[in-house]
PDB file of C-alpha atoms in Angstrom:
ATOM      1  CA  MET A 298      -1.510 -34.502  14.475  1.00 71.00           C
ATOM      2  CA  ASN A 299       1.003 -33.997  11.672  1.00 73.00           C
ATOM      3  CA  LEU A 300       0.208 -31.016   9.426  1.00 78.00           C
ATOM      4  CA  ARG A 301       2.274 -29.876   6.477  1.00 84.00           C
ATOM      5  CA  ALA A 302       2.228 -26.918   4.141  1.00 91.00           C
ATOM      6  CA  GLN A 303       4.410 -25.688   1.313  1.00 92.00           C
ATOM      7  CA  VAL A 304       4.539 -22.234   2.947  1.00 96.00           C
ATOM      8  CA  VAL A 305       3.634 -21.164   6.486  1.00 96.00           C
ATOM      9  CA  VAL A 306       3.232 -17.440   7.119  1.00 97.00           C
ATOM     10  CA  VAL A 307       3.333 -16.446  10.780  1.00 96.00           C
ATOM     11  CA  GLY A 308       1.332 -13.350  11.646  1.00 94.00           C
ATOM     12  CA  GLY A 309      -2.034 -12.218  10.360  1.00 93.00           C
ATOM     13  CA  GLY A 310      -1.344  -8.500  10.250  1.00 91.00           C
ATOM     14  CA  VAL A 311      -0.924  -6.363   7.172  1.00 88.00           C
ATOM     15  CA  THR A 312       2.469  -7.857   6.278  1.00 92.00           C
ATOM     16  CA  GLY A 313       1.593 -11.519   6.880  1.00 94.00           C
ATOM     17  CA  THR A 314      -1.753 -11.402   5.109  1.00 92.00           C
ATOM     18  CA  GLY A 315      -0.188  -9.464   2.229  1.00 91.00           C
ATOM     19  CA  ILE A 316       2.540 -12.082   1.836  1.00 95.00           C
ATOM     20  CA  ALA A 317       0.008 -14.916   1.957  1.00 95.00           C
ATOM     21  CA  TRP A 318      -2.232 -13.138  -0.588  1.00 92.00           C
ATOM     22  CA  HIS A 319       0.613 -12.512  -3.040  1.00 93.00           C
ATOM     23  CA  LEU A 320       1.917 -16.071  -2.737  1.00 96.00           C
ATOM     24  CA  ALA A 321      -1.551 -17.480  -3.432  1.00 94.00           C
ATOM     25  CA  SER A 322      -2.026 -15.026  -6.312  1.00 92.00           C
ATOM     26  CA  ALA A 323       1.292 -16.201  -7.760  1.00 95.00           C
ATOM     27  CA  GLY A 324       0.020 -19.788  -7.799  1.00 96.00           C
ATOM     28  CA  VAL A 325       1.417 -21.209  -4.562  1.00 95.00           C
ATOM     29  CA  ARG A 326      -1.374 -23.631  -3.654  1.00 91.00           C
ATOM     30  CA  ASP A 327      -0.456 -24.690  -0.133  1.00 94.00           C
ATOM     31  CA  VAL A 328      -0.185 -21.497   1.956  1.00 95.00           C
ATOM     32  CA  VAL A 329      -1.123 -21.536   5.630  1.00 95.00           C
ATOM     33  CA  LEU A 330      -1.486 -18.338   7.671  1.00 95.00           C
ATOM     34  CA  VAL A 331      -0.957 -18.705  11.426  1.00 94.00           C
ATOM     35  CA  GLU A 332      -2.164 -15.968  13.790  1.00 94.00           C
ATOM     36  CA  ARG A 333      -2.314 -16.129  17.595  1.00 92.00           C
ATOM     37  CA  ASP A 334      -5.326 -13.795  17.804  1.00 89.00           C
ATOM     38  CA  GLU A 335      -7.756 -12.717  15.088  1.00 90.00           C
ATOM     39  CA  VAL A 336      -6.557 -11.796  11.615  1.00 89.00           C
ATOM     40  CA  ALA A 337      -6.101  -8.019  11.367  1.00 86.00           C
ATOM     41  CA  ALA A 338      -6.550  -7.579  15.132  1.00 86.00           C
ATOM     42  CA  GLY A 339      -3.492  -5.362  15.470  1.00 85.00           C
ATOM     43  CA  SER A 340      -2.966  -1.649  15.046  1.00 84.00           C
ATOM     44  CA  ALA A 341      -2.564  -1.623  11.231  1.00 77.00           C
ATOM     45  CA  SER A 342      -6.222  -2.561  10.736  1.00 76.00           C
ATOM     46  CA  LYS A 343      -7.267   0.556  12.636  1.00 77.00           C
ATOM     47  CA  ALA A 344      -5.008   2.993  10.819  1.00 76.00           C
ATOM     48  CA  VAL A 345      -6.206   5.750   8.550  1.00 74.00           C
ATOM     49  CA  GLY A 346      -3.582   6.390   5.947  1.00 75.00           C
ATOM     50  CA  GLY A 347      -2.648   8.128   2.809  1.00 75.00           C
ATOM     51  CA  VAL A 348      -0.515   7.516  -0.224  1.00 76.00           C
ATOM     52  CA  ARG A 349       2.122  10.133  -0.756  1.00 75.00           C
ATOM     53  CA  ALA A 350       2.564  11.243  -4.366  1.00 70.00           C
ATOM     54  CA  GLN A 351       5.055  14.113  -4.011  1.00 74.00           C
ATOM     55  CA  PHE A 352       8.632  12.917  -4.178  1.00 78.00           C
ATOM     56  CA  SER A 353      11.815  14.189  -5.753  1.00 79.00           C
ATOM     57  CA  GLY A 354      12.988  10.776  -6.979  1.00 84.00           C
ATOM     58  CA  GLY A 355      11.542   8.927  -9.947  1.00 86.00           C
ATOM     59  CA  LEU A 356      11.543   5.536  -8.206  1.00 90.00           C
ATOM     60  CA  ASP A 357       9.530   6.888  -5.263  1.00 87.00           C
ATOM     61  CA  ILE A 358       7.052   8.537  -7.632  1.00 86.00           C
ATOM     62  CA  ARG A 359       6.561   5.268  -9.554  1.00 88.00           C
ATOM     63  CA  LEU A 360       6.152   3.297  -6.314  1.00 88.00           C
ATOM     64  CA  GLY A 361       3.466   5.721  -5.075  1.00 85.00           C
ATOM     65  CA  ALA A 362       1.624   5.528  -8.413  1.00 87.00           C
ATOM     66  CA  ARG A 363       1.816   1.716  -8.398  1.00 89.00           C
ATOM     67  CA  SER A 364       0.457   1.650  -4.844  1.00 87.00           C
ATOM     68  CA  LEU A 365      -2.499   3.822  -5.846  1.00 88.00           C
ATOM     69  CA  GLU A 366      -3.239   1.478  -8.755  1.00 91.00           C
ATOM     70  CA  ALA A 367      -3.144  -1.547  -6.418  1.00 90.00           C
ATOM     71  CA  PHE A 368      -5.428   0.154  -3.876  1.00 89.00           C
ATOM     72  CA  ALA A 369      -7.872   1.063  -6.661  1.00 92.00           C
ATOM     73  CA  ARG A 370      -8.071  -2.629  -7.733  1.00 93.00           C
ATOM     74  CA  PHE A 371      -8.187  -3.994  -4.174  1.00 90.00           C
ATOM     75  CA  GLY A 372     -11.975  -4.393  -4.035  1.00 92.00           C
ATOM     76  CA  GLU A 373     -12.105  -6.224  -7.372  1.00 94.00           C
ATOM     77  CA  GLU A 374      -9.294  -8.593  -6.395  1.00 90.00           C
ATOM     78  CA  THR A 375     -10.375  -9.353  -2.827  1.00 87.00           C
ATOM     79  CA  GLY A 376     -14.064  -8.521  -2.643  1.00 91.00           C
ATOM     80  CA  TYR A 377     -13.371  -6.099   0.214  1.00 87.00           C
ATOM     81  CA  ASP A 378     -13.926  -2.356  -0.117  1.00 89.00           C
ATOM     82  CA  ILE A 379     -11.103  -0.462   1.605  1.00 85.00           C
ATOM     83  CA  GLY A 380     -12.850   2.879   1.151  1.00 86.00           C
ATOM     84  CA  LEU A 381     -10.210   4.489  -1.044  1.00 86.00           C
ATOM     85  CA  HIS A 382     -10.961   8.160  -1.612  1.00 84.00           C
ATOM     86  CA  ARG A 383      -8.707  10.222  -3.857  1.00 82.00           C
ATOM     87  CA  VAL A 384      -9.089  13.615  -2.258  1.00 79.00           C
ATOM     88  CA  GLY A 385      -5.799  15.304  -3.039  1.00 73.00           C
ATOM     89  CA  HIS A 386      -3.465  17.305  -0.875  1.00 68.00           C
ATOM     90  CA  LEU A 387      -2.570  20.973  -0.701  1.00 68.00           C
ATOM     91  CA  CYS A 388       0.442  22.603   0.914  1.00 64.00           C
ATOM     92  CA  SER A 389       0.398  26.325   1.441  1.00 65.00           C
ATOM     93  CA  THR A 390       2.908  28.854   2.739  1.00 60.00           C
ATOM     94  CA  CYS A 391       2.454  32.507   3.591  1.00 61.00           C
ATOM     95  CA  ALA A 392       6.035  33.755   3.656  1.00 59.00           C
ATOM     96  CA  ALA A 393       7.445  34.737   0.263  1.00 60.00           C
ATOM     97  CA  PRO A 394      10.933  33.205   0.859  1.00 63.00           C
ATOM     98  CA  ALA A 395       9.372  29.864   1.828  1.00 60.00           C
ATOM     99  CA  ALA A 396       7.029  29.948  -1.171  1.00 57.00           C
ATOM    100  CA  GLY A 397      10.031  30.396  -3.466  1.00 58.00           C
ATOM    101  CA  ARG A 398      11.782  27.370  -1.956  1.00 60.00           C
ATOM    102  CA  VAL A 399       8.638  25.251  -2.331  1.00 56.00           C
ATOM    103  CA  ARG A 400       8.247  26.311  -5.949  1.00 55.00           C
ATOM    104  CA  THR A 401      11.845  25.452  -6.887  1.00 56.00           C
ATOM    105  CA  ARG A 402      11.894  22.099  -5.061  1.00 52.00           C
ATOM    106  CA  THR A 403       8.581  20.717  -6.327  1.00 51.00           C
ATOM    107  CA  PRO A 404       9.050  18.462  -9.379  1.00 54.00           C
ATOM    108  CA  ARG A 405       6.504  18.507 -12.156  1.00 56.00           C
ATOM    109  CA  ILE A 406       4.562  15.242 -12.158  1.00 53.00           C
ATOM    110  CA  THR A 407       2.437  14.141 -15.073  1.00 54.00           C
ATOM    111  CA  THR A 408       0.061  11.193 -15.116  1.00 54.00           C
ATOM    112  CA  ARG A 409      -0.834   9.091 -18.102  1.00 51.00           C
TER     113      ARG A 409
END
């Protein structure tokens, strides 16, 4: 048997499936995903994660915001609900010197 494809992606984990998805979304018509087991059978499919939004650098802040936007659209684009819940995050300190350091190192972030 002689099979051909424009692009072959090896590995059906989060990286491989993401690459295949983005290639197909960009118009590549002949994408083949090869996986030795079941797609999403590895550890990434079992992970509970979060998206960090507190950074000191502008690029990291924009990347986190862009990731949240992509996760929010994921169900519409793929038909699969990933169960995104925006619950927030709170850091607290009891010692006054530590609280002062936290206050001076935390950038102000605004959303539009």
